[in-house]
PDB file of C-alpha atoms in Angstrom:
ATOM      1  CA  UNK A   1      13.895  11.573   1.420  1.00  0.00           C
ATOM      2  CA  UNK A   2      14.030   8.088   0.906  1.00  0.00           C
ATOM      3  CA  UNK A   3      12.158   6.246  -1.700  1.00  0.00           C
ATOM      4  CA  UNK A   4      10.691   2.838  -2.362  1.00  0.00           C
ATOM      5  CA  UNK A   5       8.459   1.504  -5.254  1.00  0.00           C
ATOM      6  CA  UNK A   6       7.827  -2.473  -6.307  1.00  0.00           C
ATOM      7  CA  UNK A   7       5.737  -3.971  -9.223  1.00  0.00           C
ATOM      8  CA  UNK A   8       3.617  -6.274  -9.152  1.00  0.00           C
ATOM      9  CA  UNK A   9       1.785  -8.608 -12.082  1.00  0.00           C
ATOM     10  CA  UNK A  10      -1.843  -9.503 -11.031  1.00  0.00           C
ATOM     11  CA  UNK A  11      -3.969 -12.280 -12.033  1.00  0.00           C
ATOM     12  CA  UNK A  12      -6.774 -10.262 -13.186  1.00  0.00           C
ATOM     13  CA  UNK A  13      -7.543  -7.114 -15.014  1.00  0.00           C
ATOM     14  CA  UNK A  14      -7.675  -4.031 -13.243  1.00  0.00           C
ATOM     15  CA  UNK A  15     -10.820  -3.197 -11.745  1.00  0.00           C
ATOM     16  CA  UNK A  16     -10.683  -6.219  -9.973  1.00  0.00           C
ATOM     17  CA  UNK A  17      -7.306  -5.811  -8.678  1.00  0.00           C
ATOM     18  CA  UNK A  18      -8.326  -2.026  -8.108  1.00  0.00           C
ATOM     19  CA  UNK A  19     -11.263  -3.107  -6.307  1.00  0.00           C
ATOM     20  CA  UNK A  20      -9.321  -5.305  -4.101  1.00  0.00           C
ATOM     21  CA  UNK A  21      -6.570  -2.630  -2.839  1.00  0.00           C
ATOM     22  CA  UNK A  22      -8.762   0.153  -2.468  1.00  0.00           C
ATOM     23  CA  UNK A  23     -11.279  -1.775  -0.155  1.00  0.00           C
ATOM     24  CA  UNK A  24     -10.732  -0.611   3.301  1.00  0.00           C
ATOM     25  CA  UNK A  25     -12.307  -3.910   4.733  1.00  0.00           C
ATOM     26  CA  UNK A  26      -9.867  -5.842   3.048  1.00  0.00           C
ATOM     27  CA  UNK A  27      -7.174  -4.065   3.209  1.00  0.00           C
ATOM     28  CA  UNK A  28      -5.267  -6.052   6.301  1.00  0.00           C
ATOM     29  CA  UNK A  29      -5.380  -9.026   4.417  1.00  0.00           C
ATOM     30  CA  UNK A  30      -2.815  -7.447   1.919  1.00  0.00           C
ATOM     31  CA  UNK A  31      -0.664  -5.557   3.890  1.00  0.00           C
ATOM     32  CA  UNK A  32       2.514  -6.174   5.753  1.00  0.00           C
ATOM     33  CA  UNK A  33       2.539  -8.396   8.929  1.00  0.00           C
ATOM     34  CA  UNK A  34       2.487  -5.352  11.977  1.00  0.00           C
ATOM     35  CA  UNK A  35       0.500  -2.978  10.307  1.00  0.00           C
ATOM     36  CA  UNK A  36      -3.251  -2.794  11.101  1.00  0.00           C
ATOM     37  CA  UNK A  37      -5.178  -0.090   9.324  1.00  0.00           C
ATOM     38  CA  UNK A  38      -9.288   0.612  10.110  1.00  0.00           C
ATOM     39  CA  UNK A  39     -11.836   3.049   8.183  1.00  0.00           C
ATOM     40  CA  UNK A  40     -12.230   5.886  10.728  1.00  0.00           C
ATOM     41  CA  UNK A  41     -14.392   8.032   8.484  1.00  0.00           C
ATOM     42  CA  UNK A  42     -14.461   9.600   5.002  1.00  0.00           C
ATOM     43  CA  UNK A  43     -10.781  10.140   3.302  1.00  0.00           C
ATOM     44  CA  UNK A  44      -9.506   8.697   7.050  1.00  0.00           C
ATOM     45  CA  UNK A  45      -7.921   5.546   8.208  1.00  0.00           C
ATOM     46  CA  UNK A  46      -5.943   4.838  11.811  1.00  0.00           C
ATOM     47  CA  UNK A  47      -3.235   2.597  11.725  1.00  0.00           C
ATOM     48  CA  UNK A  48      -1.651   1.043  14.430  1.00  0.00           C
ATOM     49  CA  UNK A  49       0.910  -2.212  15.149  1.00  0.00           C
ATOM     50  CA  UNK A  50       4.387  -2.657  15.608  1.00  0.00           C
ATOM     51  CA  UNK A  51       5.478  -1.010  12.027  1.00  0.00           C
ATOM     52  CA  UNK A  52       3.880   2.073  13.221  1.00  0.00           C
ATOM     53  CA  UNK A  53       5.956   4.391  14.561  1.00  0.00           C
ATOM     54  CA  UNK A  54       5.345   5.712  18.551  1.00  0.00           C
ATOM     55  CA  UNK A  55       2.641   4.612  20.272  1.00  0.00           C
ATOM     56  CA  UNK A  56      -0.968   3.934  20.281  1.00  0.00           C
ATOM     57  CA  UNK A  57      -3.058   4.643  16.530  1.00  0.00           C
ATOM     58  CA  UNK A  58      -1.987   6.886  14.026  1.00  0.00           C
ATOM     59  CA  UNK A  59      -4.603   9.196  11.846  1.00  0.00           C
ATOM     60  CA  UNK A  60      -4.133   9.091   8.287  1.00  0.00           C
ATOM     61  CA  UNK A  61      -5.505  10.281   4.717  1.00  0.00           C
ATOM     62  CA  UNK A  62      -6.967   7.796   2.262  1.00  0.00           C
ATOM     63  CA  UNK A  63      -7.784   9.147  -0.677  1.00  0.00           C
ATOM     64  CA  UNK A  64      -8.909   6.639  -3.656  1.00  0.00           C
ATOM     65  CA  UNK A  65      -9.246   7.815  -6.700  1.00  0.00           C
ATOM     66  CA  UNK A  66     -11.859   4.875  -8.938  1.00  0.00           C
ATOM     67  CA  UNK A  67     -11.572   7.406 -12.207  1.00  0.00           C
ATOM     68  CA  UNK A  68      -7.659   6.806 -12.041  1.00  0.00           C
ATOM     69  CA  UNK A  69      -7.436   3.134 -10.011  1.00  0.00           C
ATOM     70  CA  UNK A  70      -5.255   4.673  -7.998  1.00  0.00           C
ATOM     71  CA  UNK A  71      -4.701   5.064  -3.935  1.00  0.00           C
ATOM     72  CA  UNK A  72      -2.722   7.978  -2.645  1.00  0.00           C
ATOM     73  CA  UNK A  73      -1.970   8.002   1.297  1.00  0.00           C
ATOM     74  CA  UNK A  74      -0.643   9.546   4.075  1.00  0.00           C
ATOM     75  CA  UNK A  75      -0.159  10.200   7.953  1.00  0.00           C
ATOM     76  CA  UNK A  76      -2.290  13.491   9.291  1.00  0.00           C
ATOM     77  CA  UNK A  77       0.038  13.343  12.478  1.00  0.00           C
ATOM     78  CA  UNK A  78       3.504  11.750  11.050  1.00  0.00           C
ATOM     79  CA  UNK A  79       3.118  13.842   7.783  1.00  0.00           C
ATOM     80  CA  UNK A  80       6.679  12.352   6.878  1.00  0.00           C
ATOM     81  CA  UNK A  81       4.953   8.743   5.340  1.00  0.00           C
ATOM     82  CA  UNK A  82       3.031   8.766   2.282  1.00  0.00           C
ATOM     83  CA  UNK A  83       2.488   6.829  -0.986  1.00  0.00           C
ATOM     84  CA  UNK A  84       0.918   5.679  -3.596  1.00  0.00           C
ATOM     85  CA  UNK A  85      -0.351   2.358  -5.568  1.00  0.00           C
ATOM     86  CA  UNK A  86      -1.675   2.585  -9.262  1.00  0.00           C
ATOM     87  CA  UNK A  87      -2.884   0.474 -11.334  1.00  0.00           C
ATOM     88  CA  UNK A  88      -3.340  -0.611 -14.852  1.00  0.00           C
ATOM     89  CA  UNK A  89      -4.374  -2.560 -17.191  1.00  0.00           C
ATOM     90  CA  UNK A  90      -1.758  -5.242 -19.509  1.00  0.00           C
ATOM     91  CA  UNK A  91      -4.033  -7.051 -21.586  1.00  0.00           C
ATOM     92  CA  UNK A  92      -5.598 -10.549 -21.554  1.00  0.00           C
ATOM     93  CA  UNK A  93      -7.587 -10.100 -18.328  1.00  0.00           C
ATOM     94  CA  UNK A  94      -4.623  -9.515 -16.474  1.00  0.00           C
ATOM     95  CA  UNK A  95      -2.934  -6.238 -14.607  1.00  0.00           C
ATOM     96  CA  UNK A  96      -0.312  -4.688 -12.657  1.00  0.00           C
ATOM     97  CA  UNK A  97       0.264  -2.577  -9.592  1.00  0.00           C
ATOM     98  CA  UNK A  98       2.714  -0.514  -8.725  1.00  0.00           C
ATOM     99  CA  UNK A  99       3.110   0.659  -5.097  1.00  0.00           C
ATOM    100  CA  UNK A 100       5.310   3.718  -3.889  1.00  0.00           C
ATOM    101  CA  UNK A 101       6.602   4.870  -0.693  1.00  0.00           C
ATOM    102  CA  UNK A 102       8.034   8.313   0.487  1.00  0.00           C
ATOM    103  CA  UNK A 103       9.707   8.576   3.728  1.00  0.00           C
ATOM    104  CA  UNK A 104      10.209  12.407   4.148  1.00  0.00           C
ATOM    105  CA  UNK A 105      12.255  12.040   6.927  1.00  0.00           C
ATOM    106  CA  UNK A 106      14.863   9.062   6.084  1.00  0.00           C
ATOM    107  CA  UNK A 107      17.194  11.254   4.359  1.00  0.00           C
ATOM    108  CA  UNK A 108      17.929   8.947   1.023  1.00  0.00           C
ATOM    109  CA  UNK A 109      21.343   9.384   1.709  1.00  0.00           C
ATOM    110  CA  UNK A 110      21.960   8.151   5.161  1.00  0.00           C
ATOM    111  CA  UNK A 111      19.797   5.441   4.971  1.00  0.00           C
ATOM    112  CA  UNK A 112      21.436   2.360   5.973  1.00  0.00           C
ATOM    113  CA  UNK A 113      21.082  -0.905   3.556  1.00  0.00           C
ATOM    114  CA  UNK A 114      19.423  -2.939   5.782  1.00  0.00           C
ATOM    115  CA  UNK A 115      17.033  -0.300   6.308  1.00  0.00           C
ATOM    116  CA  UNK A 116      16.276  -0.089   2.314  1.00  0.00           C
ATOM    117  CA  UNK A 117      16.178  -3.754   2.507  1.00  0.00           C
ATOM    118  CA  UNK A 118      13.724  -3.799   5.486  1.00  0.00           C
ATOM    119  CA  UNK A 119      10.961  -1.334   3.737  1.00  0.00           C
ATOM    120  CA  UNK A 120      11.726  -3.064   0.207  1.00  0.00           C
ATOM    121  CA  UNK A 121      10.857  -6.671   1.996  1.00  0.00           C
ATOM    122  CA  UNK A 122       7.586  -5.055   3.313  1.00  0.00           C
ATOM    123  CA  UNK A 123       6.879  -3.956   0.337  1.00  0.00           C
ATOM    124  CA  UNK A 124       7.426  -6.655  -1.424  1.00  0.00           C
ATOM    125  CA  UNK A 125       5.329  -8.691   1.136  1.00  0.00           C
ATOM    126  CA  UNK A 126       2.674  -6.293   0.694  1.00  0.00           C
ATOM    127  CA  UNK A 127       2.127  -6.821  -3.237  1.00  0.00           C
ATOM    128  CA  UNK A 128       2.564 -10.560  -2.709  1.00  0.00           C
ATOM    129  CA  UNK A 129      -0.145 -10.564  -0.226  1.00  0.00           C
ATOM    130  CA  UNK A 130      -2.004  -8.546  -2.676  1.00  0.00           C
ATOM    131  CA  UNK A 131      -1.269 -11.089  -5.838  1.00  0.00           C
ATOM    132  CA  UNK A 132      -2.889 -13.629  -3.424  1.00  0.00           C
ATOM    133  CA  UNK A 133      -5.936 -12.070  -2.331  1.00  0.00           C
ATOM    134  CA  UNK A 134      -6.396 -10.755  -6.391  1.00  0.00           C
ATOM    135  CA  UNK A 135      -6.393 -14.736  -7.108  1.00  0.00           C
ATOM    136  CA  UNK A 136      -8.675 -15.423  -3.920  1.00  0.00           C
ATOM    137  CA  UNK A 137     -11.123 -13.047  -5.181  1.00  0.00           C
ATOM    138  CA  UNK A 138     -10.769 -14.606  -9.081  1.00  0.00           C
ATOM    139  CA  UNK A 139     -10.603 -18.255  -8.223  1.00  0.00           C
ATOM    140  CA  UNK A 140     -13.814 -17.700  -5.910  1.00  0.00           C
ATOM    141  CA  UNK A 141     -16.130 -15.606  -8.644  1.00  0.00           C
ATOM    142  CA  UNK A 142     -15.326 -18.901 -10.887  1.00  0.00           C
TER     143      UNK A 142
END
C-alpha cells in the first residue's frame, strides 16, 4: 500500500481551519484541479472528474469528526482510497493540517516515482488551496 501525507501551516487557529475543510459546500474550492466531490446524503459524498478512477461518479464515506477536527474518508465502491486530514492547534491564532492518503492497491513498492510525485503534487495542491481559502475566510471576517 502506498502512502502519502503533507503538512500544512494555516493562517488561523483551528476551528476555523477545521471549519473550512470539513464543509462539504466548500470543499471544491480546496481540492485538487479534476476532482469534484458533492454531499449526497449523511456520512456520503460522490466524486467524480478526471482524478477519479473509471467512469461516471464514485460513492464515498465522509465521516467528520468536530470533537477531534478531524476528516476521515473513503470510496464505498473503490474501497482501495481512503484518508485522513487532522488538525490542530500551534498557538497564536494560528494552526496546522495534516492530510493523509492510503492507496490500498498501489503496492508501496512498485510504485513508480513519478507516480509518488504525481499524488504528492496533488496533495500538496490540495493544502495550498486550503491555506488560501483559510486566509479568504480570515481576511473577509476582518
Amino acid at each position: 500500500m502506498a502512502e502519502y501525507e503533507a503538512t500544512r501551516g494555516m493562517p488561523a487557529d483551528g476551528d476555523i481551519a477545521f471549519g473550512v475543510a470539513s464543509d462539504v459546500d466548500l470543499i471544491n474550492r480546496w481540492l485538487p484541479h479534476g476532482l469534484l466531490v458533492r454531499g449526497s446524503g449523511p456520512g456520503t459524498v460522490e466524486a467524480t472528474g478526471d482524478l477519479v478512477p473509471g467512469e461516471g461518479a464514485h460513492e464515498g464515506l465522509l465521516r467528520v469528526s468536530h470533537e477531534q477536527r478531524r476528516v476521515e474518508w473513503g470510496g464505498r465502491d473503490h474501497p482501495q482510497y481512503a484518508g485522513w486530514l487532522q488538525v490542530t492547534d500551534t498557538g497564536n491564532g494560528a494552526s496546522e493540517v495534516v492530510a493523509h492518503l492510503s492507496l490500498l492497491d498501489e503496492p508501496d513498492e512498485a510504485t513508480t516515482p513519478e507516480r509518488r510525485a504525481e499524488v504528492r503534487g496533488l496533495l500538496e495542491e490540495s493544502l495550498d488551496n486550503l491555506v488560501d481559502e483559510v486566509t479568504r475566510r480570515v481576511t473577509d471576517a476582518g
